[in-house]
Amino acid sequence: MKKMTTLLITFVLLFGTVGAASAALPEYGEEWQNAPANSPTVSFTDLPPTHWAYKYIAEMVNRKVIDGYPDKKFRPDNTITRAEFAKIMLTASGIQAKKVNYSSFSDIPVTNWASPFVEAVKDYMSGYRTASGEYIFNPASPALREDITVALVKLKGYDMSRLPDHSTIQAMFKDYDGISESAKDYVAIAVENGLVSGFPDETFRPQATVTRAEATVMLWRAFQFGNDNKTIGGEQTTTPSVPPVTQPGQTTNPTSPTTNPSTPSNPQQPSQAVKFSVDTLVGGNGQGDVDGPVRMAKINVVDSMVVDKNNNVFFLDSQKKKIRKFNSSNGTVETYKTINHEFNWDLKNGSQVTHFDYTNLTPMKLAYNYANDKLYLASNVYLPSKYGTDAVIYDISTGINMAAYGQKSGRYYDFIAFPDNNSVIYGITGAHESSIFQGQLSAQADLLASSSTYNDIDVSDYYGYAPVATAFATDNKVFVFGRSKLYSVQLFPLKVDKVVDYDNTQYDSVTAHEGKFYLTSGATIYELSTDGNMSTFVDGNDLIYNDGLPIKRIDLISFDNNGNVILYDKESNAIRRINL
């Protein structure tokens, strides 16, 4: 009889409790316990009744979770692939196969036998980002032990909102450093809840492969023992509770300045919440300023972020005066521009020349114009001759060129919007004052409106912080959101209307996308239309983290050209994507 020396995962009965406090930590080799007392008989030529996994396999075959081969063999010692594990995990849990006309992974066409199973379990089994930027599943690769641990923790629905203590698994396993960073939280949760015990030699073996017999036992234990009410095949003794959420598209009409968008009227109570998976594109492995492949690249501070039509992400570190780029075509991070002498510029007005020197330049905000596919940097430049600063917007798409300038600057750039490929509108916040400028690219911009003349255009922040503001422009109108207010500004003849006021409700970030605004509070995203209607776009409680890093706050938000949310998560030092 083959002695099982590589089985990792087991579950112990925790009497319905969820926290680890009521369960003792597992002992090494605890996987040997709680085998089925009785099991049906199966006939495989390579699986005698004396095989260590016979009872587990017999029960799972009887439940139609896993099958043998046409030649009457089970092949218990064959390594199980990721696609094969996806199928048996789906069958064991009762999750329905998901036949779709698209593929989430470039290496699994919809015609592949595994497509319905992989699509159904993609929120439990993570994919991989290649150097070329493709998202792959590696269906033929062996399922690794840490892969299965992560998948089963997600499947069991353990609370990942708290940060688990790594010290226990660091003390338990000599090969702790070999566990992927993105998997350590899940392994810690698994140990705390008695899911895994490791091996008598005090190892976890995260990168070890798993046999068909071992995978069968893991799944049997996952549903036979544990602290939830699932059983093999997806039966449930009670109906799991689903937190009430507001679905995308459900609106609330603010009827007064005190309307709170976080409490919409007549909220729906869906039977099942919409779930969205989250991936890390760059970072998540500590703060730093390191370029290179995404597996090693690190992020320092991101003060502004935009995404171009090719899904490249540009991000600004104002203090280091550097713009960096996540290149989606090859999965690397590179330094795109550094503030240097190329930003020097001379403004000539007759015989008078005003010199703008890069040493006095403070980079403030990035902007991207889809109409002309160009990237811009808005900056303040201190002019010693004037004892003040002027606003300059540079075109940094290829070289460095002046795109627009004004005779007034402020503490912050509120927004930059492009009505077309030749003009720009931007907002500036000064000392308790907001101003909007309009002009042609490569020319001086003129003052359009300010809060000193139009009280209803004030997006300044009285507390000295950069206002959460943005805008988008049409041919003769610009919609501005800032300081919890939405404005409609008709350009000619000039007319300013306040559409809605959310009574100084605080938001963490905001962006404009396809004629709407998207505001964030914590990990929740709200959608605001130009008529003032607000709805919950993505509920933060409905995020599933493929990378194991929960989002507590979205510090910057944008969208890629596939409609997915791209965000900056300061706490994780990462640029991440919510897959919509």
Tab-separated table of C-alpha atoms in Angstrom, residues 59-299:
chain	number	residue	atom	x	y	z
A	59	GLU	CA	-17.411	7.593	-2.140
A	60	MET	CA	-16.528	10.409	-4.538
A	61	VAL	CA	-16.966	8.156	-7.582
A	62	ASN	CA	-20.341	7.057	-6.216
A	63	ARG	CA	-21.340	10.718	-5.871
A	64	LYS	CA	-20.244	11.254	-9.494
A	65	VAL	CA	-17.662	13.843	-8.510
A	66	ILE	CA	-14.804	12.059	-10.265
A	67	ASP	CA	-14.619	9.208	-12.778
A	68	GLY	CA	-12.163	6.591	-13.863
A	69	TYR	CA	-10.978	5.892	-17.403
A	70	PRO	CA	-12.555	3.722	-20.142
A	71	ASP	CA	-9.855	1.070	-19.627
A	72	LYS	CA	-11.182	0.438	-16.076
A	73	LYS	CA	-8.305	2.264	-14.414
A	74	PHE	CA	-8.421	5.188	-11.992
A	75	ARG	CA	-4.733	6.139	-12.205
A	76	PRO	CA	-4.592	7.385	-8.591
A	77	ASP	CA	-0.916	8.354	-8.799
A	78	ASN	CA	-1.242	10.510	-11.917
A	79	THR	CA	-0.603	14.202	-11.348
A	80	ILE	CA	-3.826	16.177	-11.623
A	81	THR	CA	-3.851	19.223	-13.894
A	82	ARG	CA	-5.341	22.603	-13.088
A	83	ALA	CA	-8.157	22.022	-15.589
A	84	GLU	CA	-8.947	18.596	-14.112
A	85	PHE	CA	-9.016	19.991	-10.581
A	86	ALA	CA	-11.290	22.821	-11.733
A	87	LYS	CA	-13.742	20.227	-13.008
A	88	ILE	CA	-13.843	18.041	-9.898
A	89	MET	CA	-13.951	21.066	-7.574
A	90	LEU	CA	-16.921	22.391	-9.511
A	91	THR	CA	-18.689	19.024	-9.420
A	92	ALA	CA	-18.023	18.536	-5.708
A	93	SER	CA	-19.278	21.993	-4.756
A	94	GLY	CA	-22.390	21.975	-6.902
A	95	ILE	CA	-21.374	25.114	-8.796
A	96	GLN	CA	-22.949	25.069	-12.230
A	97	ALA	CA	-20.701	24.821	-15.289
A	98	LYS	CA	-20.638	28.131	-17.138
A	99	LYS	CA	-20.720	27.766	-20.911
A	100	VAL	CA	-19.929	31.148	-22.439
A	101	ASN	CA	-19.166	32.608	-25.843
A	102	TYR	CA	-16.029	34.332	-24.587
A	103	SER	CA	-12.905	33.297	-22.750
A	104	SER	CA	-11.349	34.979	-19.724
A	105	PHE	CA	-8.022	33.298	-20.513
A	106	SER	CA	-6.062	33.506	-23.752
A	107	ASP	CA	-4.960	29.862	-23.524
A	108	ILE	CA	-8.475	28.393	-23.196
A	109	PRO	CA	-10.638	28.887	-26.294
A	110	VAL	CA	-14.388	28.484	-25.836
A	111	THR	CA	-14.172	25.213	-27.789
A	112	ASN	CA	-11.851	23.668	-25.184
A	113	TRP	CA	-13.497	20.959	-23.042
A	114	ALA	CA	-12.358	22.755	-19.877
A	115	SER	CA	-13.821	26.162	-20.788
A	116	PRO	CA	-17.183	25.794	-18.958
A	117	PHE	CA	-15.469	24.496	-15.827
A	118	VAL	CA	-12.663	27.070	-15.761
A	119	GLU	CA	-15.060	29.963	-16.358
A	120	ALA	CA	-17.195	28.727	-13.455
A	121	VAL	CA	-14.299	28.498	-10.984
A	122	LYS	CA	-12.151	31.430	-12.140
A	123	ASP	CA	-12.974	33.343	-8.959
A	124	TYR	CA	-11.502	30.495	-6.897
A	125	MET	CA	-8.506	29.460	-9.026
A	126	SER	CA	-6.356	32.408	-10.064
A	127	GLY	CA	-4.876	32.872	-13.503
A	128	TYR	CA	-1.482	34.257	-14.414
A	129	ARG	CA	-0.293	37.442	-16.107
A	130	THR	CA	2.368	36.834	-18.762
A	131	ALA	CA	5.173	39.181	-19.764
A	132	SER	CA	3.178	40.049	-22.891
A	133	GLY	CA	0.230	41.149	-20.765
A	134	GLU	CA	-1.975	38.132	-21.568
A	135	TYR	CA	-4.060	36.472	-18.852
A	136	ILE	CA	-3.661	32.690	-18.922
A	137	PHE	CA	-4.915	29.745	-16.841
A	138	ASN	CA	-2.279	27.099	-17.648
A	139	PRO	CA	-4.897	24.301	-17.862
A	140	ALA	CA	-2.394	21.519	-18.576
A	141	SER	CA	-0.012	22.515	-15.768
A	142	PRO	CA	-0.086	20.515	-12.520
A	143	ALA	CA	-2.305	21.842	-9.752
A	144	LEU	CA	0.020	22.939	-6.950
A	145	ARG	CA	-0.649	22.576	-3.263
A	146	GLU	CA	-0.830	26.281	-2.588
A	147	ASP	CA	-3.204	26.681	-5.589
A	148	ILE	CA	-5.573	24.160	-4.056
A	149	THR	CA	-5.295	25.695	-0.583
A	150	VAL	CA	-6.248	29.120	-1.938
A	151	ALA	CA	-9.102	27.653	-3.981
A	152	LEU	CA	-10.592	25.745	-1.050
A	153	VAL	CA	-10.344	28.689	1.347
A	154	LYS	CA	-12.221	30.822	-1.171
A	155	LEU	CA	-14.719	28.049	-1.800
A	156	LYS	CA	-15.391	27.625	1.918
A	157	GLY	CA	-16.104	31.355	2.172
A	158	TYR	CA	-13.846	32.215	5.082
A	159	ASP	CA	-13.654	35.859	6.101
A	160	MET	CA	-10.686	37.454	4.318
A	161	SER	CA	-11.544	41.032	5.314
A	162	ARG	CA	-9.234	40.833	8.302
A	163	LEU	CA	-5.479	40.419	7.969
A	164	PRO	CA	-4.503	36.934	9.201
A	165	ASP	CA	-1.456	36.398	11.373
A	166	HIS	CA	1.448	34.910	9.423
A	167	SER	CA	3.526	34.177	12.523
A	168	THR	CA	1.844	30.800	13.073
A	169	ILE	CA	2.621	29.380	9.650
A	170	GLN	CA	6.071	30.972	9.730
A	171	ALA	CA	6.785	29.002	12.899
A	172	MET	CA	5.114	25.802	11.653
A	173	PHE	CA	6.668	25.457	8.211
A	174	LYS	CA	10.378	25.467	7.461
A	175	ASP	CA	9.588	26.284	3.823
A	176	TYR	CA	7.423	29.309	4.710
A	177	ASP	CA	9.484	31.536	2.411
A	178	GLY	CA	8.574	29.281	-0.508
A	179	ILE	CA	4.872	30.136	-0.183
A	180	SER	CA	3.859	32.809	-2.710
A	181	GLU	CA	3.146	36.180	-1.092
A	182	SER	CA	-0.351	36.231	-2.596
A	183	ALA	CA	-1.098	32.825	-1.020
A	184	LYS	CA	0.214	33.388	2.516
A	185	ASP	CA	-2.995	34.951	3.849
A	186	TYR	CA	-4.961	31.968	2.556
A	187	VAL	CA	-2.546	29.426	4.005
A	188	ALA	CA	-2.724	31.209	7.362
A	189	ILE	CA	-6.526	31.132	7.284
A	190	ALA	CA	-6.423	27.451	6.297
A	191	VAL	CA	-4.174	26.573	9.247
A	192	GLU	CA	-6.217	28.645	11.710
A	193	ASN	CA	-9.368	26.792	10.673
A	194	GLY	CA	-7.851	23.327	10.632
A	195	LEU	CA	-7.822	22.957	6.864
A	196	VAL	CA	-4.147	22.118	6.489
A	197	SER	CA	-1.552	20.586	8.753
A	198	GLY	CA	1.529	20.171	6.608
A	199	PHE	CA	3.873	17.235	6.923
A	200	PRO	CA	5.722	15.565	9.783
A	201	ASP	CA	8.978	17.041	8.501
A	202	GLU	CA	7.485	20.489	9.272
A	203	THR	CA	7.076	21.516	5.640
A	204	PHE	CA	4.122	22.850	3.680
A	205	ARG	CA	5.511	22.073	0.183
A	206	PRO	CA	3.588	24.876	-1.544
A	207	GLN	CA	4.945	24.175	-5.029
A	208	ALA	CA	4.490	20.385	-4.881
A	209	THR	CA	2.110	18.726	-7.326
A	210	VAL	CA	-0.976	16.742	-6.343
A	211	THR	CA	-2.086	13.290	-7.518
A	212	ARG	CA	-5.614	12.330	-8.537
A	213	ALA	CA	-5.969	10.354	-5.313
A	214	GLU	CA	-4.808	13.259	-3.153
A	215	ALA	CA	-7.068	15.754	-4.933
A	216	THR	CA	-10.043	13.452	-4.399
A	217	VAL	CA	-9.290	13.160	-0.687
A	218	MET	CA	-8.830	16.928	-0.335
A	219	LEU	CA	-12.228	17.629	-1.808
A	220	TRP	CA	-13.929	14.896	0.195
A	221	ARG	CA	-12.529	16.324	3.408
A	222	ALA	CA	-13.345	19.900	2.390
A	223	PHE	CA	-17.051	19.104	2.240
A	224	GLN	CA	-17.292	16.324	4.806
A	225	PHE	CA	-15.482	18.230	7.531
A	226	GLY	CA	-15.408	21.935	8.109
A	227	ASN	CA	-17.209	24.830	9.689
A	228	ASP	CA	-19.782	25.558	6.996
A	229	ASN	CA	-22.943	23.783	5.925
A	230	LYS	CA	-21.916	22.593	2.468
A	231	THR	CA	-21.951	18.960	1.514
A	232	ILE	CA	-20.638	17.146	-1.507
A	233	GLY	CA	-22.642	17.991	-4.590
A	234	GLY	CA	-23.650	21.423	-3.403
A	235	GLU	CA	-26.472	20.402	-1.011
A	236	GLN	CA	-26.948	22.756	1.905
A	237	THR	CA	-28.616	22.289	5.230
A	238	THR	CA	-29.474	25.967	5.461
A	239	THR	CA	-29.725	28.803	3.010
A	240	PRO	CA	-26.616	30.985	3.138
A	241	SER	CA	-27.269	34.615	3.842
A	242	VAL	CA	-26.517	37.139	1.144
A	243	PRO	CA	-25.852	40.721	2.206
A	244	PRO	CA	-28.312	43.171	0.694
A	245	VAL	CA	-26.679	45.215	-2.038
A	246	THR	CA	-27.685	47.765	-4.597
A	247	GLN	CA	-27.271	46.323	-8.056
A	248	PRO	CA	-25.578	48.274	-10.850
A	249	GLY	CA	-28.240	50.297	-12.560
A	250	GLN	CA	-30.366	50.751	-9.430
A	251	THR	CA	-30.711	54.484	-8.945
A	252	THR	CA	-31.519	56.963	-6.274
A	253	ASN	CA	-32.852	60.386	-7.131
A	254	PRO	CA	-31.493	63.044	-4.780
A	255	THR	CA	-34.441	65.210	-3.808
A	256	SER	CA	-32.590	67.566	-1.505
A	257	PRO	CA	-29.030	68.736	-0.784
A	258	THR	CA	-28.852	66.260	2.098
A	259	THR	CA	-29.534	63.157	0.019
A	260	ASN	CA	-26.979	60.475	0.868
A	261	PRO	CA	-25.922	58.343	-2.129
A	262	SER	CA	-24.862	55.502	0.144
A	263	THR	CA	-28.463	54.919	1.198
A	264	PRO	CA	-30.472	54.717	-2.027
A	265	SER	CA	-34.239	54.589	-1.883
A	266	ASN	CA	-36.087	51.320	-2.550
A	267	PRO	CA	-32.972	49.110	-2.576
A	268	GLN	CA	-33.347	45.762	-4.267
A	269	GLN	CA	-32.747	42.593	-2.283
A	270	PRO	CA	-31.219	40.258	-4.869
A	271	SER	CA	-31.094	36.540	-4.159
A	272	GLN	CA	-27.445	36.502	-5.130
A	273	ALA	CA	-24.968	39.376	-5.140
A	274	VAL	CA	-23.008	40.185	-8.263
A	275	LYS	CA	-19.366	39.202	-7.727
A	276	PHE	CA	-16.324	40.816	-9.331
A	277	SER	CA	-12.794	39.447	-9.203
A	278	VAL	CA	-9.757	41.615	-8.465
A	279	ASP	CA	-6.219	41.228	-9.840
A	280	THR	CA	-3.012	43.117	-9.113
A	281	LEU	CA	-1.379	44.531	-12.248
A	282	VAL	CA	1.653	46.168	-10.641
A	283	GLY	CA	3.019	46.169	-7.097
A	284	GLY	CA	1.548	44.518	-4.044
A	285	ASN	CA	5.004	43.401	-2.940
A	286	GLY	CA	6.084	46.345	-0.818
A	287	GLN	CA	6.770	50.023	-1.366
A	288	GLY	CA	9.604	50.954	-3.680
A	289	ASP	CA	10.693	52.521	-6.927
A	290	VAL	CA	11.689	49.497	-8.989
A	291	ASP	CA	11.143	49.085	-12.730
A	292	GLY	CA	11.111	45.782	-14.588
A	293	PRO	CA	8.769	42.788	-14.985
A	294	VAL	CA	5.623	43.038	-12.896
A	295	ARG	CA	6.741	40.187	-10.647
A	296	MET	CA	9.575	42.389	-9.336
A	297	ALA	CA	8.372	45.958	-10.001
A	298	LYS	CA	7.471	48.126	-7.012
A	299	ILE	CA	5.468	51.311	-6.627
